Amino acid sequence: MKLSSKNFRVAPTKKVELSEWPTIIEPFCKSQREYQELLKQHVEELSSLQHLHYASNRYALLLIFQGMDAAGKDGAIRHVMSGVNPEGCEVFSFKQPSAEELEHDFLWRTNCRLPERGRIGIFNRSYYEEVLVVRVHPEILRNQGLSEELRHEKTVWEDRYRSIVDLERHLHRNGTRIVKIFLYLSQEEQRKRFLERIDEPDKNWKFSLSDIHERKYWKQYAKAYEACLQGTSTHHTPWYVVPADDKENARLIVSRIVLDALEDLKMAYPKTTAKRRQELQAIRKLLAK
């Protein structure tokens, strides 16, 4: 099976039913050694492209990771981005909004963390929580300080999708390329990973009773994700649904998606002007003495 990021892209305006998307597919590699070699190759290519991206300083790249608890967001980020220079990359995890953040619009706190040109920004969860978690738990919306007309159940979600799409179009027009990855995990695989977190002492810290609480809302989350993917996957900023039951396969897919995004950018190392060459030659003469 050929590894192509296009196979996981959500087409714009397409009706999304997660039951039609797999959570596991045939492995791309026949052995652990083959997997390690391919991932290493991807990481090395990514490192080279990131260096060019940083030097070119023409675009910003924003990677957004969403998924249910235990979907493997942390692991995918850690493995895929292992070869990236930390000076050119920042990771932000968005938890429950603070009191200050709730005094602003729902996009404010993430807008403050958008990457600069030449850099890669990674959002481990993002502004999409506001149409996922908040949609599943409407009591959160009621506590956000909005007037009743601004949180009307019949319009609030479509309004938020529109705000998100408008923001992403604005960012695209101004040089920020956005890659949105939904790590799609099955309920059974999540159960197995939760049990591992309980049974293995070095994973106990990852487990919380709130994880079990949220698991009760699995069907509601599935519907929220379907509506979100359908409402916000566009030509310039599509969603990618990555089968996440196989962690290694998922990491290969994610690395391929990120590589394709960087390869699509028109990047080049800055050209040296004639004046700059004269300066460098003069400096060279001084160093040669």
Short mmCIF file of C-alpha atoms in Angstrom, two decimals:
data_model
loop_
_atom_site.label_atom_id
_atom_site.label_comp_id
_atom_site.label_asym_id
_atom_site.label_seq_id
_atom_site.Cartn_x
_atom_site.Cartn_y
_atom_site.Cartn_z
CA MET A 1 0.00 0.00 0.00
CA LYS A 2 1.45 3.35 -1.09
CA LEU A 3 1.63 6.04 1.57
CA SER A 4 -0.19 9.08 0.20
CA SER A 5 -1.55 11.91 2.33
CA LYS A 6 -4.37 12.46 -0.17
CA ASN A 7 -6.00 9.20 0.93
CA PHE A 8 -6.75 10.72 4.33
CA ARG A 9 -7.91 14.19 3.29
CA VAL A 10 -11.49 15.27 3.90
CA ALA A 11 -12.87 16.77 0.70
CA PRO A 12 -14.48 20.22 1.09
CA THR A 13 -18.28 20.22 1.42
CA LYS A 14 -18.32 16.40 1.60
CA LYS A 15 -20.75 14.89 4.10
CA VAL A 16 -18.70 13.23 6.83
CA GLU A 17 -19.76 10.00 8.50
CA LEU A 18 -16.99 8.60 10.67
CA SER A 19 -18.39 5.08 10.27
CA GLU A 20 -17.07 5.25 6.70
CA TRP A 21 -13.52 6.07 7.84
CA PRO A 22 -11.29 3.31 9.23
CA THR A 23 -9.50 3.50 12.57
CA ILE A 24 -6.95 0.95 11.39
CA ILE A 25 -5.53 0.03 7.99
CA GLU A 26 -2.97 -2.40 6.61
CA PRO A 27 0.53 -1.57 7.93
CA PHE A 28 2.81 0.27 5.50
CA CYS A 29 5.83 -1.65 6.79
CA LYS A 30 6.32 -5.40 7.09
CA SER A 31 8.70 -5.23 10.04
CA GLN A 32 9.73 -3.04 12.96
CA ARG A 33 13.08 -2.43 11.27
CA GLU A 34 11.40 -1.26 8.07
CA TYR A 35 9.16 1.05 10.08
CA GLN A 36 12.11 2.57 11.95
CA GLU A 37 14.01 3.16 8.69
CA LEU A 38 11.04 4.81 6.97
CA LEU A 39 10.24 7.02 9.97
CA LYS A 40 13.93 7.99 10.21
CA GLN A 41 13.89 8.91 6.53
CA HIS A 42 10.80 11.07 7.02
CA VAL A 43 12.32 12.76 10.08
CA GLU A 44 15.56 13.54 8.20
CA GLU A 45 13.63 14.99 5.24
CA LEU A 46 11.52 17.03 7.63
CA SER A 47 14.64 18.36 9.37
CA SER A 48 16.11 19.47 6.05
CA LEU A 49 12.88 21.13 4.93
CA GLN A 50 12.45 22.85 8.28
CA HIS A 51 15.94 24.34 7.94
CA LEU A 52 14.99 25.68 4.50
CA HIS A 53 11.66 26.92 5.88
CA TYR A 54 13.44 28.82 8.65
CA ALA A 55 16.00 30.35 6.28
CA SER A 56 13.43 31.26 3.62
CA ASN A 57 11.27 33.09 6.19
CA ARG A 58 8.30 33.44 3.84
CA TYR A 59 5.66 31.21 5.38
CA ALA A 60 4.50 30.02 8.77
CA LEU A 61 3.31 26.45 9.29
CA LEU A 62 0.65 25.59 11.88
CA LEU A 63 0.00 21.94 12.73
CA ILE A 64 -3.23 21.23 14.59
CA PHE A 65 -3.75 17.89 16.36
CA GLN A 66 -7.17 16.82 17.58
CA GLY A 67 -8.44 13.49 18.84
CA MET A 68 -10.08 11.65 21.69
CA ASP A 69 -8.13 10.92 24.87
CA ALA A 70 -5.31 8.37 24.26
CA ALA A 71 -5.45 8.90 20.48
CA GLY A 72 -1.67 9.38 20.41
CA LYS A 73 -1.32 13.12 19.87
CA ASP A 74 1.68 13.50 22.19
CA GLY A 75 3.46 10.47 20.73
CA ALA A 76 2.89 11.57 17.14
CA ILE A 77 4.27 15.03 17.87
CA ARG A 78 7.26 13.62 19.76
CA HIS A 79 8.25 11.05 17.13
CA VAL A 80 7.50 12.97 13.94
CA MET A 81 9.06 16.25 15.09
CA SER A 82 12.09 14.63 16.79
CA GLY A 83 14.51 15.95 14.16
CA VAL A 84 13.25 19.54 14.07
CA ASN A 85 15.42 22.33 15.44
CA PRO A 86 13.71 23.55 18.65
CA GLU A 87 14.57 27.16 17.74
CA GLY A 88 12.18 26.95 14.80
CA CYS A 89 9.30 25.11 16.46
CA GLU A 90 6.91 25.67 19.36
CA VAL A 91 4.30 23.34 20.86
CA PHE A 92 1.25 24.61 22.74
CA SER A 93 -1.31 22.51 24.61
CA PHE A 94 -4.66 24.15 25.28
CA LYS A 95 -6.50 23.10 28.40
CA GLN A 96 -9.53 24.65 30.10
CA PRO A 97 -9.68 28.42 29.37
CA SER A 98 -8.53 30.76 32.14
CA ALA A 99 -10.67 33.57 33.54
CA GLU A 100 -8.76 36.08 31.40
CA GLU A 101 -9.23 34.03 28.25
CA LEU A 102 -12.97 33.76 28.85
CA GLU A 103 -13.20 37.56 28.75
CA HIS A 104 -12.21 37.45 25.06
CA ASP A 105 -13.68 35.84 21.95
CA PHE A 106 -13.13 32.09 21.63
CA LEU A 107 -10.28 32.48 19.11
CA TRP A 108 -8.26 34.98 21.14
CA ARG A 109 -6.13 32.67 23.25
CA THR A 110 -4.96 30.60 20.27
CA ASN A 111 -4.38 33.65 18.05
CA CYS A 112 -1.82 34.80 20.61
CA ARG A 113 0.17 31.61 19.93
CA LEU A 114 0.20 31.59 16.12
CA PRO A 115 3.65 30.88 14.60
CA GLU A 116 5.81 33.57 13.06
CA ARG A 117 7.08 33.34 9.48
CA GLY A 118 9.84 30.78 9.19
CA ARG A 119 8.60 28.81 12.19
CA ILE A 120 6.43 25.77 12.84
CA GLY A 121 3.70 26.03 15.46
CA ILE A 122 2.02 22.94 16.89
CA PHE A 123 -1.33 23.06 18.65
CA ASN A 124 -2.02 19.98 20.77
CA ARG A 125 -5.77 20.60 20.85
CA SER A 126 -6.80 24.02 19.61
CA TYR A 127 -9.64 26.45 19.00
CA TYR A 128 -11.53 23.43 17.66
CA GLU A 129 -12.19 22.45 21.27
CA GLU A 130 -14.78 25.23 21.20
CA VAL A 131 -16.91 23.30 18.68
CA LEU A 132 -16.13 19.85 20.11
CA VAL A 133 -15.93 19.72 23.91
CA VAL A 134 -18.15 22.77 24.28
CA ARG A 135 -20.72 21.31 21.90
CA VAL A 136 -20.82 18.03 23.83
CA HIS A 137 -21.03 19.94 27.13
CA PRO A 138 -23.28 22.97 26.47
CA GLU A 139 -23.04 23.99 30.14
CA ILE A 140 -19.53 25.22 29.31
CA LEU A 141 -20.98 27.57 26.72
CA ARG A 142 -23.42 28.97 29.27
CA ASN A 143 -20.47 29.81 31.55
CA GLN A 144 -18.51 31.72 28.91
CA GLY A 145 -20.16 35.06 29.63
CA LEU A 146 -21.90 35.37 26.27
CA SER A 147 -25.32 36.95 25.95
CA GLU A 148 -28.20 34.57 25.26
CA GLU A 149 -28.54 35.69 21.64
CA LEU A 150 -24.87 34.91 20.95
CA ARG A 151 -25.14 31.35 22.24
CA HIS A 152 -28.42 30.39 20.65
CA GLU A 153 -28.28 26.64 20.06
CA LYS A 154 -29.63 26.87 16.50
CA THR A 155 -26.95 29.28 15.27
CA VAL A 156 -23.91 29.24 17.57
CA TRP A 157 -22.12 26.26 16.00
CA GLU A 158 -22.56 27.38 12.39
CA ASP A 159 -21.43 30.86 13.47
CA ARG A 160 -18.32 29.39 15.07
CA TYR A 161 -17.54 27.27 12.01
CA ARG A 162 -17.83 30.42 9.91
CA SER A 163 -15.50 32.32 12.24
CA ILE A 164 -12.94 29.51 12.10
CA VAL A 165 -13.08 29.24 8.31
CA ASP A 166 -12.76 33.03 7.95
CA LEU A 167 -9.76 33.05 10.29
CA GLU A 168 -8.03 30.24 8.41
CA ARG A 169 -8.65 31.93 5.06
CA HIS A 170 -7.19 35.14 6.45
CA LEU A 171 -4.11 33.30 7.73
CA HIS A 172 -3.66 31.49 4.41
CA ARG A 173 -3.81 34.78 2.51
CA ASN A 174 -1.07 36.10 4.78
CA GLY A 175 1.33 33.19 4.46
CA THR A 176 0.34 30.80 7.25
CA ARG A 177 -0.24 27.26 6.03
CA ILE A 178 -2.43 25.14 8.30
CA VAL A 179 -2.41 21.35 8.55
CA LYS A 180 -5.28 19.86 10.58
CA ILE A 181 -4.97 16.27 11.76
CA PHE A 182 -7.69 14.28 13.47
CA LEU A 183 -6.27 11.11 15.02
CA TYR A 184 -9.23 8.76 14.71
CA LEU A 185 -9.23 6.16 17.47
CA SER A 186 -11.73 3.35 18.04
CA GLN A 187 -13.52 3.04 21.36
CA GLU A 188 -12.10 -0.45 21.90
CA GLU A 189 -8.52 0.69 21.29
CA GLN A 190 -9.03 3.56 23.72
CA ARG A 191 -10.19 1.04 26.34
CA LYS A 192 -6.99 -0.99 25.84
CA ARG A 193 -4.79 2.10 26.16
CA PHE A 194 -6.57 3.19 29.32
CA LEU A 195 -5.95 -0.24 30.82
CA GLU A 196 -2.24 0.06 29.92
CA ARG A 197 -2.10 3.40 31.71
CA ILE A 198 -3.53 1.76 34.81
CA ASP A 199 -1.43 -1.43 34.68
CA GLU A 200 1.93 0.15 33.84
CA PRO A 201 3.29 2.31 36.71
CA ASP A 202 5.24 4.64 34.44
CA LYS A 203 2.00 5.47 32.60
CA ASN A 204 -0.18 6.05 35.68
CA TRP A 205 0.37 9.81 35.48
CA LYS A 206 -1.37 9.87 32.09
CA PHE A 207 -4.64 8.57 33.47
CA SER A 208 -7.43 10.62 35.02
CA LEU A 209 -10.96 9.84 36.16
CA SER A 210 -12.12 12.60 33.82
CA ASP A 211 -10.98 10.39 30.92
CA ILE A 212 -13.51 7.77 31.94
CA HIS A 213 -16.18 10.44 32.38
CA GLU A 214 -15.64 11.75 28.83
CA ARG A 215 -15.74 8.22 27.44
CA LYS A 216 -19.45 8.13 28.30
CA TYR A 217 -20.03 10.78 25.64
CA TRP A 218 -18.39 8.84 22.78
CA LYS A 219 -21.38 9.03 20.42
CA GLN A 220 -21.86 12.73 21.10
CA TYR A 221 -18.20 13.39 20.34
CA ALA A 222 -18.44 11.40 17.11
CA LYS A 223 -21.35 13.58 15.97
CA ALA A 224 -19.49 16.75 16.98
CA TYR A 225 -16.42 15.67 15.02
CA GLU A 226 -18.51 14.80 11.96
CA ALA A 227 -20.14 18.24 11.96
CA CYS A 228 -16.78 19.95 12.59
CA LEU A 229 -14.92 18.13 9.83
CA GLN A 230 -17.73 18.76 7.39
CA GLY A 231 -18.07 22.41 8.30
CA THR A 232 -14.38 23.40 8.36
CA SER A 233 -12.48 21.25 5.86
CA THR A 234 -11.68 23.60 2.97
CA HIS A 235 -9.51 23.54 -0.14
CA HIS A 236 -6.70 25.54 1.48
CA THR A 237 -7.02 24.11 5.00
CA PRO A 238 -8.32 20.56 4.75
CA TRP A 239 -8.71 18.08 7.56
CA TYR A 240 -6.87 14.76 7.51
CA VAL A 241 -8.48 11.80 9.26
CA VAL A 242 -5.63 9.53 10.36
CA PRO A 243 -6.41 5.95 11.49
CA ALA A 244 -4.92 5.91 15.00
CA ASP A 245 -5.41 2.39 16.33
CA ASP A 246 -1.94 1.49 15.03
CA LYS A 247 0.40 4.10 16.53
CA GLU A 248 3.32 3.38 14.20
CA ASN A 249 1.18 3.55 11.07
CA ALA A 250 -0.36 6.79 12.33
CA ARG A 251 3.08 8.37 12.85
CA LEU A 252 4.12 7.49 9.31
CA ILE A 253 0.93 9.02 7.92
CA VAL A 254 1.33 12.18 10.00
CA SER A 255 4.97 12.59 8.94
CA ARG A 256 3.97 12.19 5.28
CA ILE A 257 1.22 14.81 5.66
CA VAL A 258 3.65 17.31 7.23
CA LEU A 259 6.31 16.61 4.59
CA ASP A 260 3.81 17.20 1.79
CA ALA A 261 2.76 20.50 3.37
CA LEU A 262 6.36 21.73 3.50
CA GLU A 263 7.18 20.47 0.01
CA ASP A 264 4.22 22.44 -1.39
CA LEU A 265 5.73 25.71 -0.17
CA LYS A 266 7.76 27.80 -2.61
CA MET A 267 10.92 28.10 -0.56
CA ALA A 268 14.51 29.01 -1.39
CA TYR A 269 17.56 30.07 0.54
CA PRO A 270 18.04 33.88 0.47
CA LYS A 271 20.20 35.04 -2.43
CA THR A 272 23.32 37.01 -1.62
CA THR A 273 23.51 40.45 -3.25
CA ALA A 274 26.61 41.80 -4.96
CA LYS A 275 27.07 44.29 -2.12
CA ARG A 276 26.83 41.54 0.46
CA ARG A 277 29.37 39.43 -1.46
CA GLN A 278 31.82 42.35 -1.36
CA GLU A 279 31.32 42.62 2.40
CA LEU A 280 31.93 38.91 2.86
CA GLN A 281 35.07 38.98 0.72
CA ALA A 282 36.42 41.90 2.74
CA ILE A 283 35.76 39.97 5.96
CA ARG A 284 37.43 36.92 4.45
CA LYS A 285 40.60 38.89 3.73
CA LEU A 286 40.73 40.02 7.36
CA LEU A 287 40.30 36.45 8.59
CA ALA A 288 43.01 35.21 6.22
CA LYS A 289 45.67 37.41 7.81
#
